[in-house]
Every structure is written in C-alpha cells, then in structure tokens.
Amino acid sequence: MKLLKIAILASGNGSNAENIIRFCQENPHLYQLPIVLCDNPEAYVIKRCEMLGTKVVLIPVEKKSTLAESREFQEKKMLEILSEYQISLICLAGYMRILSSTFIDYFYDVKIHAARIINVHPSLLPSFKGTTAYIEAFNYGV
C-alpha cells in the first residue's frame, strides 16, 4: 500500500495538529507527515512540532498592496513547499485563513470528485463559523 503523505496547515494552539502528528507517527506504514505549515509566528503549534520532531515552516502573510495579492503570494509559497514534499492530503487544523479556489483546485482529485483537504472544525459548517466557533458551539450546547 502506498504511503499517504499528509501536511498540516495551522495557525494556533496546535492540539488537533499534535493528535494528527502522533497518529501518523504511530502508523508509519500508512502515513507520512513530513511538514506543518504555519502562518502565525506566535502559534504554539510551532513548539508542539518541535517537541514531536516534526518540521514546521513559518509562512506568514506578507503585506502586499491588496489582501488578494498577500494571500496569492502566501499560497504560492505554500504550494511550492507542498509540491516539493509531494503532499497528497492537507489537514487544516486550526488554520485561520480562507484558502483561495486556486489553492483548493490544486488538490482536487478527479477520482473522488473532491479536494484532498480536510478541515478540522468544532461544528458542522456552516453553523458557528469564524474565530468564535468554539464559544458559539459551546454556548449553544453542542
């Protein structure tokens, strides 16, 4: 069976990222997780990756003349790295940015008619979206 090469995109604490990394490390015959990409230099996920021996690359959004240009520049860098590692599945684990359709299309798999991107989220979207999703879901009782 071919190894599934996974990358994580993360922005914050990294508890979900840590669990995914540990799972991959416990199942090396099935999964390889060679890289975590992070957009936030203050994110604790960086420390978690260091403790777990997982390479993390910081790719913050650089200020360009427009938000679209900033995102395009960042995503281009991310795609270069993901291509270098031949990543076939992306896990968004607390990644606090909206990915462009260009980025998502890059991971589109015709065989499954979907992008090879999984978003770890505290609710069933579109309920409780955004940066207050955990608080809203908790307050609602779900």
PDB file of C-alpha atoms in Angstrom:
ATOM      1  CA  MET A   1       0.000   0.000   0.000  1.00  0.00           C
ATOM      2  CA  LYS A   2       1.261   3.465  -0.916  1.00  0.00           C
ATOM      3  CA  LEU A   3       2.051   5.852   1.941  1.00  0.00           C
ATOM      4  CA  LEU A   4      -0.341   8.756   2.242  1.00  0.00           C
ATOM      5  CA  LYS A   5       1.717  11.949   2.509  1.00  0.00           C
ATOM      6  CA  ILE A   6      -0.038  14.457   4.730  1.00  0.00           C
ATOM      7  CA  ALA A   7       0.691  18.089   5.575  1.00  0.00           C
ATOM      8  CA  ILE A   8      -0.965  20.202   8.238  1.00  0.00           C
ATOM      9  CA  LEU A   9      -1.793  23.897   7.963  1.00  0.00           C
ATOM     10  CA  ALA A  10      -2.155  25.506  11.400  1.00  0.00           C
ATOM     11  CA  SER A  11      -2.369  28.950  12.971  1.00  0.00           C
ATOM     12  CA  GLY A  12      -2.824  28.496  16.699  1.00  0.00           C
ATOM     13  CA  ASN A  13      -2.504  26.232  19.703  1.00  0.00           C
ATOM     14  CA  GLY A  14      -1.991  23.037  17.739  1.00  0.00           C
ATOM     15  CA  SER A  15      -3.784  20.456  19.884  1.00  0.00           C
ATOM     16  CA  ASN A  16      -5.507  18.950  16.833  1.00  0.00           C
ATOM     17  CA  ALA A  17      -2.260  19.115  14.873  1.00  0.00           C
ATOM     18  CA  GLU A  18      -0.474  17.284  17.692  1.00  0.00           C
ATOM     19  CA  ASN A  19      -3.038  14.475  17.639  1.00  0.00           C
ATOM     20  CA  ILE A  20      -2.760  14.093  13.868  1.00  0.00           C
ATOM     21  CA  ILE A  21       1.053  14.066  14.052  1.00  0.00           C
ATOM     22  CA  ARG A  22       1.030  11.452  16.818  1.00  0.00           C
ATOM     23  CA  PHE A  23      -1.394   9.274  14.864  1.00  0.00           C
ATOM     24  CA  CYS A  24       0.838   9.419  11.794  1.00  0.00           C
ATOM     25  CA  GLN A  25       3.917   8.630  13.882  1.00  0.00           C
ATOM     26  CA  GLU A  26       2.123   5.611  15.360  1.00  0.00           C
ATOM     27  CA  ASN A  27       1.186   4.375  11.863  1.00  0.00           C
ATOM     28  CA  PRO A  28       4.319   4.960   9.766  1.00  0.00           C
ATOM     29  CA  HIS A  29       3.435   2.085   7.427  1.00  0.00           C
ATOM     30  CA  LEU A  30       0.345   4.041   6.305  1.00  0.00           C
ATOM     31  CA  TYR A  31       1.055   7.742   6.818  1.00  0.00           C
ATOM     32  CA  GLN A  32       3.916  10.160   6.462  1.00  0.00           C
ATOM     33  CA  LEU A  33       3.606  13.706   7.787  1.00  0.00           C
ATOM     34  CA  PRO A  34       6.819  15.469   6.774  1.00  0.00           C
ATOM     35  CA  ILE A  35       5.738  19.097   7.151  1.00  0.00           C
ATOM     36  CA  VAL A  36       3.499  21.508   9.025  1.00  0.00           C
ATOM     37  CA  LEU A  37       2.926  24.961   7.576  1.00  0.00           C
ATOM     38  CA  CYS A  38       2.089  27.788   9.965  1.00  0.00           C
ATOM     39  CA  ASP A  39       1.133  31.388   9.225  1.00  0.00           C
ATOM     40  CA  ASN A  40       1.462  32.734  12.777  1.00  0.00           C
ATOM     41  CA  PRO A  41       4.907  33.248  14.366  1.00  0.00           C
ATOM     42  CA  GLU A  42       3.277  33.279  17.849  1.00  0.00           C
ATOM     43  CA  ALA A  43       1.418  29.974  17.389  1.00  0.00           C
ATOM     44  CA  TYR A  44       2.032  27.271  19.987  1.00  0.00           C
ATOM     45  CA  VAL A  45       1.777  24.649  17.232  1.00  0.00           C
ATOM     46  CA  ILE A  46       5.394  25.543  16.411  1.00  0.00           C
ATOM     47  CA  LYS A  47       6.535  24.360  19.868  1.00  0.00           C
ATOM     48  CA  ARG A  48       4.395  21.221  19.596  1.00  0.00           C
ATOM     49  CA  CYS A  49       6.032  20.355  16.276  1.00  0.00           C
ATOM     50  CA  GLU A  50       9.488  20.888  17.762  1.00  0.00           C
ATOM     51  CA  MET A  51       8.629  18.583  20.693  1.00  0.00           C
ATOM     52  CA  LEU A  52       7.365  15.909  18.290  1.00  0.00           C
ATOM     53  CA  GLY A  53      10.299  16.198  15.885  1.00  0.00           C
ATOM     54  CA  THR A  54       8.102  17.388  13.020  1.00  0.00           C
ATOM     55  CA  LYS A  55       9.374  20.026  10.625  1.00  0.00           C
ATOM     56  CA  VAL A  56       7.390  23.245  10.718  1.00  0.00           C
ATOM     57  CA  VAL A  57       7.759  26.069   8.217  1.00  0.00           C
ATOM     58  CA  LEU A  58       6.520  29.542   9.050  1.00  0.00           C
ATOM     59  CA  ILE A  59       4.889  31.306   6.105  1.00  0.00           C
ATOM     60  CA  PRO A  60       3.267  34.479   7.418  1.00  0.00           C
ATOM     61  CA  VAL A  61       1.119  36.642   5.211  1.00  0.00           C
ATOM     62  CA  GLU A  62       3.332  39.387   3.845  1.00  0.00           C
ATOM     63  CA  LYS A  63       1.685  42.731   3.376  1.00  0.00           C
ATOM     64  CA  LYS A  64       1.157  43.458  -0.302  1.00  0.00           C
ATOM     65  CA  SER A  65      -0.889  46.227  -1.859  1.00  0.00           C
ATOM     66  CA  THR A  66      -4.116  44.213  -1.567  1.00  0.00           C
ATOM     67  CA  LEU A  67      -5.373  41.357   0.591  1.00  0.00           C
ATOM     68  CA  ALA A  68      -5.772  39.208  -2.535  1.00  0.00           C
ATOM     69  CA  GLU A  69      -2.129  39.789  -3.514  1.00  0.00           C
ATOM     70  CA  SER A  70      -0.982  38.936   0.016  1.00  0.00           C
ATOM     71  CA  ARG A  71      -2.947  35.681   0.009  1.00  0.00           C
ATOM     72  CA  GLU A  72      -1.800  34.793  -3.513  1.00  0.00           C
ATOM     73  CA  PHE A  73       1.856  35.334  -2.532  1.00  0.00           C
ATOM     74  CA  GLN A  74       1.500  33.228   0.638  1.00  0.00           C
ATOM     75  CA  GLU A  75      -0.373  30.420  -1.108  1.00  0.00           C
ATOM     76  CA  LYS A  76       2.190  30.301  -3.913  1.00  0.00           C
ATOM     77  CA  LYS A  77       4.935  29.732  -1.313  1.00  0.00           C
ATOM     78  CA  MET A  78       2.845  27.069   0.414  1.00  0.00           C
ATOM     79  CA  LEU A  79       2.141  25.229  -2.847  1.00  0.00           C
ATOM     80  CA  GLU A  80       5.849  25.218  -3.710  1.00  0.00           C
ATOM     81  CA  ILE A  81       6.669  23.532  -0.394  1.00  0.00           C
ATOM     82  CA  LEU A  82       3.755  21.102  -0.573  1.00  0.00           C
ATOM     83  CA  SER A  83       4.773  20.128  -4.105  1.00  0.00           C
ATOM     84  CA  GLU A  84       8.369  19.607  -3.004  1.00  0.00           C
ATOM     85  CA  TYR A  85       7.161  17.123  -0.370  1.00  0.00           C
ATOM     86  CA  GLN A  86       4.676  15.505  -2.803  1.00  0.00           C
ATOM     87  CA  ILE A  87       1.823  16.013  -0.359  1.00  0.00           C
ATOM     88  CA  SER A  88      -1.409  14.279  -1.296  1.00  0.00           C
ATOM     89  CA  LEU A  89      -3.657  15.326   1.633  1.00  0.00           C
ATOM     90  CA  ILE A  90      -3.942  18.591   3.542  1.00  0.00           C
ATOM     91  CA  CYS A  91      -5.350  18.805   7.085  1.00  0.00           C
ATOM     92  CA  LEU A  92      -6.444  22.243   8.200  1.00  0.00           C
ATOM     93  CA  ALA A  93      -6.046  22.019  11.966  1.00  0.00           C
ATOM     94  CA  GLY A  94      -6.920  25.401  13.395  1.00  0.00           C
ATOM     95  CA  TYR A  95      -5.841  27.179  10.221  1.00  0.00           C
ATOM     96  CA  MET A  96      -7.412  30.610  10.462  1.00  0.00           C
ATOM     97  CA  ARG A  97      -7.340  31.697   6.842  1.00  0.00           C
ATOM     98  CA  ILE A  98      -9.716  31.116   3.975  1.00  0.00           C
ATOM     99  CA  LEU A  99      -7.995  29.301   1.124  1.00  0.00           C
ATOM    100  CA  SER A 100      -8.498  30.514  -2.423  1.00  0.00           C
ATOM    101  CA  SER A 101     -10.209  28.423  -5.074  1.00  0.00           C
ATOM    102  CA  THR A 102      -6.844  28.242  -6.857  1.00  0.00           C
ATOM    103  CA  PHE A 103      -5.268  26.565  -3.829  1.00  0.00           C
ATOM    104  CA  ILE A 104      -8.211  24.212  -3.352  1.00  0.00           C
ATOM    105  CA  ASP A 105      -8.264  23.317  -7.057  1.00  0.00           C
ATOM    106  CA  TYR A 106      -4.601  22.289  -6.823  1.00  0.00           C
ATOM    107  CA  PHE A 107      -5.660  19.434  -4.515  1.00  0.00           C
ATOM    108  CA  TYR A 108      -8.769  18.460  -6.469  1.00  0.00           C
ATOM    109  CA  ASP A 109      -8.886  14.709  -7.107  1.00  0.00           C
ATOM    110  CA  VAL A 110     -10.983  13.665 -10.105  1.00  0.00           C
ATOM    111  CA  LYS A 111     -11.310  10.097  -8.772  1.00  0.00           C
ATOM    112  CA  ILE A 112     -13.137  11.182  -5.633  1.00  0.00           C
ATOM    113  CA  HIS A 113     -14.706  14.364  -7.089  1.00  0.00           C
ATOM    114  CA  ALA A 114     -13.406  16.443  -4.180  1.00  0.00           C
ATOM    115  CA  ALA A 115     -10.359  18.286  -2.961  1.00  0.00           C
ATOM    116  CA  ARG A 116      -7.914  16.302  -0.830  1.00  0.00           C
ATOM    117  CA  ILE A 117      -8.303  18.815   2.016  1.00  0.00           C
ATOM    118  CA  ILE A 118      -9.827  18.090   5.429  1.00  0.00           C
ATOM    119  CA  ASN A 119     -10.869  20.934   7.717  1.00  0.00           C
ATOM    120  CA  VAL A 120     -10.917  20.120  11.436  1.00  0.00           C
ATOM    121  CA  HIS A 121     -13.724  22.342  12.733  1.00  0.00           C
ATOM    122  CA  PRO A 122     -15.680  22.446  16.015  1.00  0.00           C
ATOM    123  CA  SER A 123     -19.082  22.434  14.304  1.00  0.00           C
ATOM    124  CA  LEU A 124     -20.850  21.215  11.226  1.00  0.00           C
ATOM    125  CA  LEU A 125     -20.416  24.108   8.850  1.00  0.00           C
ATOM    126  CA  PRO A 126     -21.997  26.484   8.077  1.00  0.00           C
ATOM    127  CA  SER A 127     -23.067  26.601  11.746  1.00  0.00           C
ATOM    128  CA  PHE A 128     -20.751  28.514  14.089  1.00  0.00           C
ATOM    129  CA  LYS A 129     -18.142  29.580  11.563  1.00  0.00           C
ATOM    130  CA  GLY A 130     -15.355  32.053  12.149  1.00  0.00           C
ATOM    131  CA  THR A 131     -13.000  32.785  15.008  1.00  0.00           C
ATOM    132  CA  THR A 132     -15.652  32.397  17.733  1.00  0.00           C
ATOM    133  CA  ALA A 133     -16.860  28.948  16.580  1.00  0.00           C
ATOM    134  CA  TYR A 134     -15.810  27.120  19.768  1.00  0.00           C
ATOM    135  CA  ILE A 135     -17.500  29.662  22.029  1.00  0.00           C
ATOM    136  CA  GLU A 136     -20.695  29.747  19.956  1.00  0.00           C
ATOM    137  CA  ALA A 137     -20.928  25.937  19.729  1.00  0.00           C
ATOM    138  CA  PHE A 138     -20.323  25.603  23.495  1.00  0.00           C
ATOM    139  CA  ASN A 139     -22.854  28.296  24.375  1.00  0.00           C
ATOM    140  CA  TYR A 140     -25.432  26.648  22.129  1.00  0.00           C
ATOM    141  CA  GLY A 141     -24.835  23.323  23.877  1.00  0.00           C
ATOM    142  CA  VAL A 142     -23.415  21.324  21.002  1.00  0.00           C
TER     143      VAL A 142
END
